[in-house]
Coordinates of C-alpha atoms in Angstrom, one line a residue:
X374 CA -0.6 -2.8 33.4
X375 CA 1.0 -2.9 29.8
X376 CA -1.3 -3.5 27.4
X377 CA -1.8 -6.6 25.1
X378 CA -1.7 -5.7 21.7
X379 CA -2.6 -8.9 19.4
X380 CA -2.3 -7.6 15.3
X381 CA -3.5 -9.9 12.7
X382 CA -1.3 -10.1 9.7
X383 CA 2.2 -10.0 9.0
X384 CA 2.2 -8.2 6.0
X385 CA 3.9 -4.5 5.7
X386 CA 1.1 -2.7 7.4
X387 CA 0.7 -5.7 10.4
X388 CA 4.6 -5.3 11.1
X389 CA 4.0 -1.3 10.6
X390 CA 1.6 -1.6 13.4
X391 CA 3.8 -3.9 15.4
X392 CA 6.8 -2.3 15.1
X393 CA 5.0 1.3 16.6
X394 CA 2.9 -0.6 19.1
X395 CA 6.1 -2.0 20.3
X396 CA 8.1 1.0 20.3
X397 CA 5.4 2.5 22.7
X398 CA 6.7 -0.1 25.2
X399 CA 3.0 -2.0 24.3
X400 CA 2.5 -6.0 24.7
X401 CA 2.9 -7.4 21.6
X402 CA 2.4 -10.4 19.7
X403 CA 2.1 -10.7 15.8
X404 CA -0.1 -13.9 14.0
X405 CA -0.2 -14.9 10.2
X406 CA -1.2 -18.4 9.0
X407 CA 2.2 -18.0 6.3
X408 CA 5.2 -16.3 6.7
X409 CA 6.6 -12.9 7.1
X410 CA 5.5 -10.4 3.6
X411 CA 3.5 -13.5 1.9
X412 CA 0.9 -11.9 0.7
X413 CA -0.3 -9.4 -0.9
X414 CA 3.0 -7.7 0.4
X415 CA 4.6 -9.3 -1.6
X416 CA 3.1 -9.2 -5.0
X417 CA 3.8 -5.4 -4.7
X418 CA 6.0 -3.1 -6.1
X419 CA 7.0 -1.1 -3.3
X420 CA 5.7 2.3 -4.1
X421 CA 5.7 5.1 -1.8
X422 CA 3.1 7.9 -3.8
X423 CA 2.3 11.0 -3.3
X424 CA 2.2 11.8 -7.1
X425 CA -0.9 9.5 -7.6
X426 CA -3.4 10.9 -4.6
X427 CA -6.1 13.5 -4.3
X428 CA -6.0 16.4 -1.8
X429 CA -8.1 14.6 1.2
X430 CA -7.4 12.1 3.5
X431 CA -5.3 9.4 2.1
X432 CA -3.0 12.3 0.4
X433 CA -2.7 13.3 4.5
X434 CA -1.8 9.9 5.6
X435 CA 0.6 9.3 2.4
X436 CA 2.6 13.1 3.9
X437 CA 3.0 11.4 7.1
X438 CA 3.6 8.1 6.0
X439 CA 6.7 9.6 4.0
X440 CA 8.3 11.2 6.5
X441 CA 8.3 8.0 8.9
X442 CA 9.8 5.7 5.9
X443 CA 12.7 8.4 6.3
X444 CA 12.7 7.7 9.6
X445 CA 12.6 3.9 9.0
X446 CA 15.3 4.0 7.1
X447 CA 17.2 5.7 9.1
X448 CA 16.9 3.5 12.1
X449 CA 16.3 0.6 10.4
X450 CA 19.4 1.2 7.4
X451 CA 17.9 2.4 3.9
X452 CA 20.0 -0.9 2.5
X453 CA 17.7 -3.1 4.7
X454 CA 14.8 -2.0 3.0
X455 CA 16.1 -1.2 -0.4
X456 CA 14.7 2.7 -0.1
X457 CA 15.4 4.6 -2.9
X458 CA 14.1 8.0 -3.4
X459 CA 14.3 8.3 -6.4
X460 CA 11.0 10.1 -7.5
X461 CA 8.3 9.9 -9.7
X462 CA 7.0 11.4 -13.6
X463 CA 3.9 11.7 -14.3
X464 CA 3.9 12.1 -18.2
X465 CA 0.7 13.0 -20.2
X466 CA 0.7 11.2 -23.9
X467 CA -1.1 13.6 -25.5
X468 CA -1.7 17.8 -25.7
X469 CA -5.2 17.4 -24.8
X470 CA -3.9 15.3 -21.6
X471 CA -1.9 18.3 -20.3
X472 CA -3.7 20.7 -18.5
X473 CA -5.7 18.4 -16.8
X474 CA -2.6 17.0 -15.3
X475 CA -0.7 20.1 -14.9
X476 CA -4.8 21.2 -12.9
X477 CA -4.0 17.7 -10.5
X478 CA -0.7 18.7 -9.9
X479 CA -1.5 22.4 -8.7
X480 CA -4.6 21.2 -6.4
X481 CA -1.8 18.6 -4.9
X482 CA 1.3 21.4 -4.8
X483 CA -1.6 23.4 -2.2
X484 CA -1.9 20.7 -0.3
X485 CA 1.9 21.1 0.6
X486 CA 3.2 18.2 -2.2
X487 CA 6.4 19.3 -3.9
X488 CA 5.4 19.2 -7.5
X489 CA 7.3 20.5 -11.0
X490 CA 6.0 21.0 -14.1
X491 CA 8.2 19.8 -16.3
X492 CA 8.4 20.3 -20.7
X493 CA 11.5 18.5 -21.5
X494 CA 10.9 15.1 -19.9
X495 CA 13.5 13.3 -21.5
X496 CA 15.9 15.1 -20.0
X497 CA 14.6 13.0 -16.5
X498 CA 14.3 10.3 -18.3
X499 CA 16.3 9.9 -22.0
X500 CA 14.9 6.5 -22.8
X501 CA 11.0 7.7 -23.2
X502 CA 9.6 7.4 -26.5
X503 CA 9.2 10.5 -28.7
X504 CA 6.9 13.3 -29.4
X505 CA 5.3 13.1 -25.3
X506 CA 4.3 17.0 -24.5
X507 CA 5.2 17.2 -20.6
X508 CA 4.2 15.8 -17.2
X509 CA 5.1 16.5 -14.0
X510 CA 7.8 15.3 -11.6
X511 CA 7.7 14.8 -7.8
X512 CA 10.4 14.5 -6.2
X513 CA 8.8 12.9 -3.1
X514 CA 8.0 9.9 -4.6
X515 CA 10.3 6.7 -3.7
X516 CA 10.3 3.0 -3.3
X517 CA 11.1 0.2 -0.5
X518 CA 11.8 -3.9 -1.6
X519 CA 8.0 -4.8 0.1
X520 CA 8.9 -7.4 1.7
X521 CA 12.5 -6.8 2.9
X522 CA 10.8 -3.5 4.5
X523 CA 8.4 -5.9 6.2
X524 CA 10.6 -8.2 7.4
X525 CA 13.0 -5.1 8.9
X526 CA 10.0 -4.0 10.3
X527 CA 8.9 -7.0 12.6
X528 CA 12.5 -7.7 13.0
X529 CA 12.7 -4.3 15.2
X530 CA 9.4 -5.2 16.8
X531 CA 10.8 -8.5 17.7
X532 CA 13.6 -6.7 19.2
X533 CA 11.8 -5.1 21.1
X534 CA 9.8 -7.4 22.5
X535 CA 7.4 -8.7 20.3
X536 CA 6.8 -12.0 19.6
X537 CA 5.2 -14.2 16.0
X538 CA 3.2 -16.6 16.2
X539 CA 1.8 -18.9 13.4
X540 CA -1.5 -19.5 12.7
X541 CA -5.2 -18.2 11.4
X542 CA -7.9 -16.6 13.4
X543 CA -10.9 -18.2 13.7
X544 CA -13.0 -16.4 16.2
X545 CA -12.9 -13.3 19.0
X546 CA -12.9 -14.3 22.5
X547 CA -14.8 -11.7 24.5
X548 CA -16.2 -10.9 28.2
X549 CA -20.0 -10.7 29.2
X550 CA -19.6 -6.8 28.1
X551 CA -18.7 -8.0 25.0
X552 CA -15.2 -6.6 25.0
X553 CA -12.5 -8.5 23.2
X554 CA -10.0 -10.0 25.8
X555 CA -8.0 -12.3 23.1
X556 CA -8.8 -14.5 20.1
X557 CA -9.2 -18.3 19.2
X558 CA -7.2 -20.2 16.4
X559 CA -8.3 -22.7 13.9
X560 CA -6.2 -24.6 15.9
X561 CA -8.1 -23.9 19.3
X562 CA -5.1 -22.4 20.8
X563 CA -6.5 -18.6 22.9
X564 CA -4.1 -16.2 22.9
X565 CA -5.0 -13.3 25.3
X566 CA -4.7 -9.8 24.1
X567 CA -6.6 -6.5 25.3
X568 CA -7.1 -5.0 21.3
X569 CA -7.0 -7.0 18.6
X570 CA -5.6 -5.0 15.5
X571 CA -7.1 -5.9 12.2
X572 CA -3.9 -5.8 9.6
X573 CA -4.9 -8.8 7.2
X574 CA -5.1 -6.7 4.2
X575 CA -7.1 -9.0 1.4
X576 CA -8.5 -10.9 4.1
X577 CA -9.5 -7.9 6.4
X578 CA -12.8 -8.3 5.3
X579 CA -13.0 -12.3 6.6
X580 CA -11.2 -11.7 9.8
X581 CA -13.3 -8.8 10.9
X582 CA -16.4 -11.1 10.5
X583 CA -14.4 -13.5 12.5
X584 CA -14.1 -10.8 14.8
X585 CA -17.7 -10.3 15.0
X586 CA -16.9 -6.6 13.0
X587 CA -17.5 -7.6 8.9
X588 CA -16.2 -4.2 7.0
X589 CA -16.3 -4.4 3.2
X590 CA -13.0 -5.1 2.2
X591 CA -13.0 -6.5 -1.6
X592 CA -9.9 -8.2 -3.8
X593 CA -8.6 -6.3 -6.7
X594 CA -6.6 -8.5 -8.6
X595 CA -3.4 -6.9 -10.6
X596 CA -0.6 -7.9 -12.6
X597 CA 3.0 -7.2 -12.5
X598 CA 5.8 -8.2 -15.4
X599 CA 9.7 -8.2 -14.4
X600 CA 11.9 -8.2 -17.1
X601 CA 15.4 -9.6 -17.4
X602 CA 18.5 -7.3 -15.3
X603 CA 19.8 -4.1 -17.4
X604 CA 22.0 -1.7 -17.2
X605 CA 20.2 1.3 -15.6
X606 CA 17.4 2.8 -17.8
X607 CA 14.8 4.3 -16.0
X608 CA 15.5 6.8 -13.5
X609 CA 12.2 7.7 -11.5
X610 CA 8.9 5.6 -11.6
X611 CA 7.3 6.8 -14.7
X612 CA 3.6 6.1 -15.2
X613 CA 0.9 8.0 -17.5
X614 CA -1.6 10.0 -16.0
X615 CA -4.4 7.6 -16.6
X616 CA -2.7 5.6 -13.6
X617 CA -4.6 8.0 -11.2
X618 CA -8.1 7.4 -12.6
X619 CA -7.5 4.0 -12.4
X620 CA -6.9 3.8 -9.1
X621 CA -9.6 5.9 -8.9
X622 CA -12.1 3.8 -10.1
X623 CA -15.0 1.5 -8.7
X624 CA -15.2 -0.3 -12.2
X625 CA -15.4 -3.7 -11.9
X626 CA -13.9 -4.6 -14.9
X627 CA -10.3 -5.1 -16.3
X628 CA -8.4 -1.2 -16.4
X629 CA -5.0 -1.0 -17.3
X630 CA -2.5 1.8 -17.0
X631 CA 1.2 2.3 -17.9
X632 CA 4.0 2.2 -14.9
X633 CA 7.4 1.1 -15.2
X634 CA 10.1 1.4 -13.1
X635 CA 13.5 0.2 -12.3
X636 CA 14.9 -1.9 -9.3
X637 CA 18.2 -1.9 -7.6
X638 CA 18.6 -5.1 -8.8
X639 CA 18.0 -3.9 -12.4
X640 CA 15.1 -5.6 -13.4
X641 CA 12.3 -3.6 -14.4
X642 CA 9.0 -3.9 -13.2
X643 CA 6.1 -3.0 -15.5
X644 CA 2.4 -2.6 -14.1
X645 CA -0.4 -1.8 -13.2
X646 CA -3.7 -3.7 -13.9
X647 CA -6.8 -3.5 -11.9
X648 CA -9.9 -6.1 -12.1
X649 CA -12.5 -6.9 -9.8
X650 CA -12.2 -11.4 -10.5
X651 CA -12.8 -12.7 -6.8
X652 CA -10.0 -14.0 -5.7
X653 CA -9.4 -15.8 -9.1
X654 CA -5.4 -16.4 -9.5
X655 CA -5.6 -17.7 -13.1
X656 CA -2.9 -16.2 -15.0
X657 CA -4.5 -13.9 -18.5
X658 CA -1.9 -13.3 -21.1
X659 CA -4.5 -11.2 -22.5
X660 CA -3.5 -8.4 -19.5
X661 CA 0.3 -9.7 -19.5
X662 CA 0.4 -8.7 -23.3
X663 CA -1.4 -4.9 -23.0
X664 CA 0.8 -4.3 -20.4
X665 CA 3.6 -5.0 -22.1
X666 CA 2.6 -3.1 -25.5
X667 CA 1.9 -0.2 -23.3
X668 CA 5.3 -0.5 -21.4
X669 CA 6.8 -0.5 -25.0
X670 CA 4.9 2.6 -26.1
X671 CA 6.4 4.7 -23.2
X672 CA 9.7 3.2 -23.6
X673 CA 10.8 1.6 -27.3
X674 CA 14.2 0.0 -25.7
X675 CA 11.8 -2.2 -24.0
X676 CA 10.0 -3.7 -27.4
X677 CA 14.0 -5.5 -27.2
X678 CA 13.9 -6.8 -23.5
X679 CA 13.3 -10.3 -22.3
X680 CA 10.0 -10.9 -19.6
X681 CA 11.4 -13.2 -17.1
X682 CA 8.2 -13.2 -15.0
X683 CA 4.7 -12.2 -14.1
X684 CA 3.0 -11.9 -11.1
X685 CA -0.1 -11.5 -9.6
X686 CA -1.9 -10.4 -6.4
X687 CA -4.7 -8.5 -4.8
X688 CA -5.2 -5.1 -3.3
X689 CA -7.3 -5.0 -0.1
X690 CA -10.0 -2.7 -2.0
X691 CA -12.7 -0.6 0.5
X692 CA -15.9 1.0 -1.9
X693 CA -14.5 5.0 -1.5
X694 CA -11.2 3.7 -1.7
X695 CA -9.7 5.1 1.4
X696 CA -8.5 2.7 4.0
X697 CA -10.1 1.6 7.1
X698 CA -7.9 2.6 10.2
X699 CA -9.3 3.0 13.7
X700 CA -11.7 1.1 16.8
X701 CA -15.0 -0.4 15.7
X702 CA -17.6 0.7 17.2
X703 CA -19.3 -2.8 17.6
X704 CA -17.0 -4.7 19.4
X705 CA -14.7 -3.1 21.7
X706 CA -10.8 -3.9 21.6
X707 CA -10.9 -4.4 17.4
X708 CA -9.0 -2.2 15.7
X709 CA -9.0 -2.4 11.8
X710 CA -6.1 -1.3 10.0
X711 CA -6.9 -2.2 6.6
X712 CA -8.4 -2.0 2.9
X713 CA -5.3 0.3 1.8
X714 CA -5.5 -1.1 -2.1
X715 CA -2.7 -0.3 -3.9
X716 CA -1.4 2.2 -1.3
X717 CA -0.5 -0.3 1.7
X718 CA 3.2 -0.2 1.6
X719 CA 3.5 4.0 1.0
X720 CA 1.1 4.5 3.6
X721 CA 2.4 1.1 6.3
X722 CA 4.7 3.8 8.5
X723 CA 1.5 6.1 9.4
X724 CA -1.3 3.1 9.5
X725 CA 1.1 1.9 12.1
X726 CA 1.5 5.5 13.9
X727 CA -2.0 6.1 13.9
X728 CA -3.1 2.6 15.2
X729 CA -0.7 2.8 18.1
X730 CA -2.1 6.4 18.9
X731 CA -5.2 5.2 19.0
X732 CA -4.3 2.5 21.2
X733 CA -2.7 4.8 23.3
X734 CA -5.8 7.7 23.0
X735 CA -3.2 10.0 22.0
X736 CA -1.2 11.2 19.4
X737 CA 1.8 9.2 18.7
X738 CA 5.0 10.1 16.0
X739 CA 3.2 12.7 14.7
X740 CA -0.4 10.8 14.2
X741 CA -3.4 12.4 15.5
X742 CA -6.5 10.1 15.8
X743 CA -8.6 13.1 15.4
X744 CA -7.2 14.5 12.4
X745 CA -7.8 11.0 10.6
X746 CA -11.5 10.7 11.4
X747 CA -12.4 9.9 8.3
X748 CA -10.7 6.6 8.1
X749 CA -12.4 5.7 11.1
X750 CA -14.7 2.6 10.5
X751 CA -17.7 4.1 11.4
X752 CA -18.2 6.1 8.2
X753 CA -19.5 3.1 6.8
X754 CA -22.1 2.4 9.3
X755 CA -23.1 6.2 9.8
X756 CA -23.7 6.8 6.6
X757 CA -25.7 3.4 5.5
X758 CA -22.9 1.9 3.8
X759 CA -23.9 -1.2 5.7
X760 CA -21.0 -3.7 6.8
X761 CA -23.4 -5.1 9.1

């Protein structure tokens, strides 16, 4: 009997999971209360990083995760998602800075990242403003329209099979053992399913108490700005290395760090912004404006360019920022695939491999539930982290 395979969310890493559940010839059947990519999807920037993660786990989903958005792309068409591999620079802003990003960069290069250490950035990127010493380019590094990618995603799962339905989770339905066999809607419609995959991103935390498996899944909120279209001006996706001890972090309060990149529509996107508010969506031109002065320090051109927008959204953030991926323990037939932060959309492909091998108990497109252990949901329980 094929099994039922019921994933909450339709956000990147929900039609990740779909569209390798559904490859695997699995039952499946995809729910959101909102459309396709509407949330936090979509208040993304589409970054696919290795640059910004530590040798350990993440940094071994983020190697797979990159080789199956090349493999997206080419099944799916690299226009369809708007991939671009166009790399990223890592630039330090000051001498002192240096070594310890050039140190970051060799620990990374061991664990099998392509890194080079480069003196003459501006001959990556022109437009950076005088007087920077060096940083460190990686040429793995690329970039996917979020949502387009999503919708490609669930398009192919569709295809396949797969079917969307709309509406919001309110409850598990189980047997006497306590094993899921489908869940119940706010609207009291069941729909049957043997696993139910947790891919609700902000919201993991709220639908795996609804699921009778609460995990500690917290918004971050962050800020993007989108200036008006120009002619091409940044090549890679530049950010300074404070980016990485931002995201880094468990501060609560506001932390700012400088990225900017371009778009193939030739807007530029400047970030990033990380605050622990709730899930506050009250717009601060306090964090608009040091984003912008600290665009304008890496890049001068950009004192001169028009802000057409800002956005706002908020990363699915876990407390030892790795995300959750794997069966909990508590009720059998969940399966979380969440709290990725501000890595979701890099590391969708290989959350989606690695659910689907774990629904199959074996290793699927190169994912290998026991290599990943230490996403598994359990660590939080084992070691008294306490998502009780």
């Amino acid at each position: 009997m094929t099994l039922k395979v019921l994933v909450v969310g339709a956000g990147v890493v929900g039609a990740a999971c779909a569209f390798h559940a559904s490859l695997a010839g699995l039952d499946v059947t995809v729910i959101d209360r909102g459309p396709v990519g509407a949330g936090t999807t979509s208040r993304g920037e589409g970054n696919i990083l290795l640059s910004d993660k530590e040798p350990g786990p993440e940094l071994e989903l983020a190697h797979l995760s990159r080789a199956l958005w090349d493999e997206a792309g080419e099944e799916l068409g690299a226009d369809s998602l708007e991939f671009e591999s166009k790399g990223g620079l890592v630039v330090a802003s000051t001498d002192e800075g240096l070594p310890a990003l050039r140190a970051f960069a060799e620990r990374q290069a061991a664990a099998g990242v392509l890194v080079e250490p480069v003196d003459r950035v501006h001959d990556l990127e022109p437009h950076l403003a005088p007087g920077i010493p060096g940083g460190v380019h990686y040429p793995q590094d690329a970039q996917v329209q979020p949502v387009l990618a999503a919708a490609a995603l669930l398009r192919a799962a569709v295809a396949r099979g797969a079917r969307f339905h709309t509406g919001e989770v309110a409850a598990a339905v189980t047997d006497p053992d306590g094993r899921v066999t489908g869940i119940r809607t706010t609207a009291g419609d069941v729909l049957p399913a043997d696993a139910v995959v947790n891919a609700a991103g902000t919201w993991g935390g709220e639908v795996g108490r609804r699921l009778g498996a609460p995990i500690e899944v917290l918004p971050r909120r962050g800020f993007v700005l989108v200036t008006e279209p120009l002619p091409p001006m940044v090549r890679h996706k530049v950010y300074s290395a404070d980016y990485v001890a931002n995201v880094a972090s468990s501060d609560a309060g506001l932390e700012t760090s400088c990225v900017v990149e371009g778009t193939r529509g030739g807007t530029i996107l400047i970030g990033a912004s990380r605050e622990r508010v709730g899930f506050d969506t009250t717009m601060n031109p306090a964090v608009v404006t040091k984003l912008a002065a600290q665009a304008c320090r890496l890049f001068p051109f950009l004192s001169e360019v028009q802000v057409i927008r800002a956005y706002r959204g908020f990363r699915p953030y876990c407390p030892d920022h790795l995300p959750v991926i794997g069966p909990d323990p508590r009720v059998p037939g969940v399966v979380h695939a969440c709290g990725h932060e501000g890595a979701g959309i890099g590391l969708a492909p290989a959350t989606g491999a690695l659910v689907t091998a774990h629904l199959l108990g074996r290793p699927w497109h190169g994912a290998d539930p026991a290599a990943h252990a230490g996403l598994l949901p359990d660590r939080f329980f084992t070691s008294g982290g306490g998502s009780e």
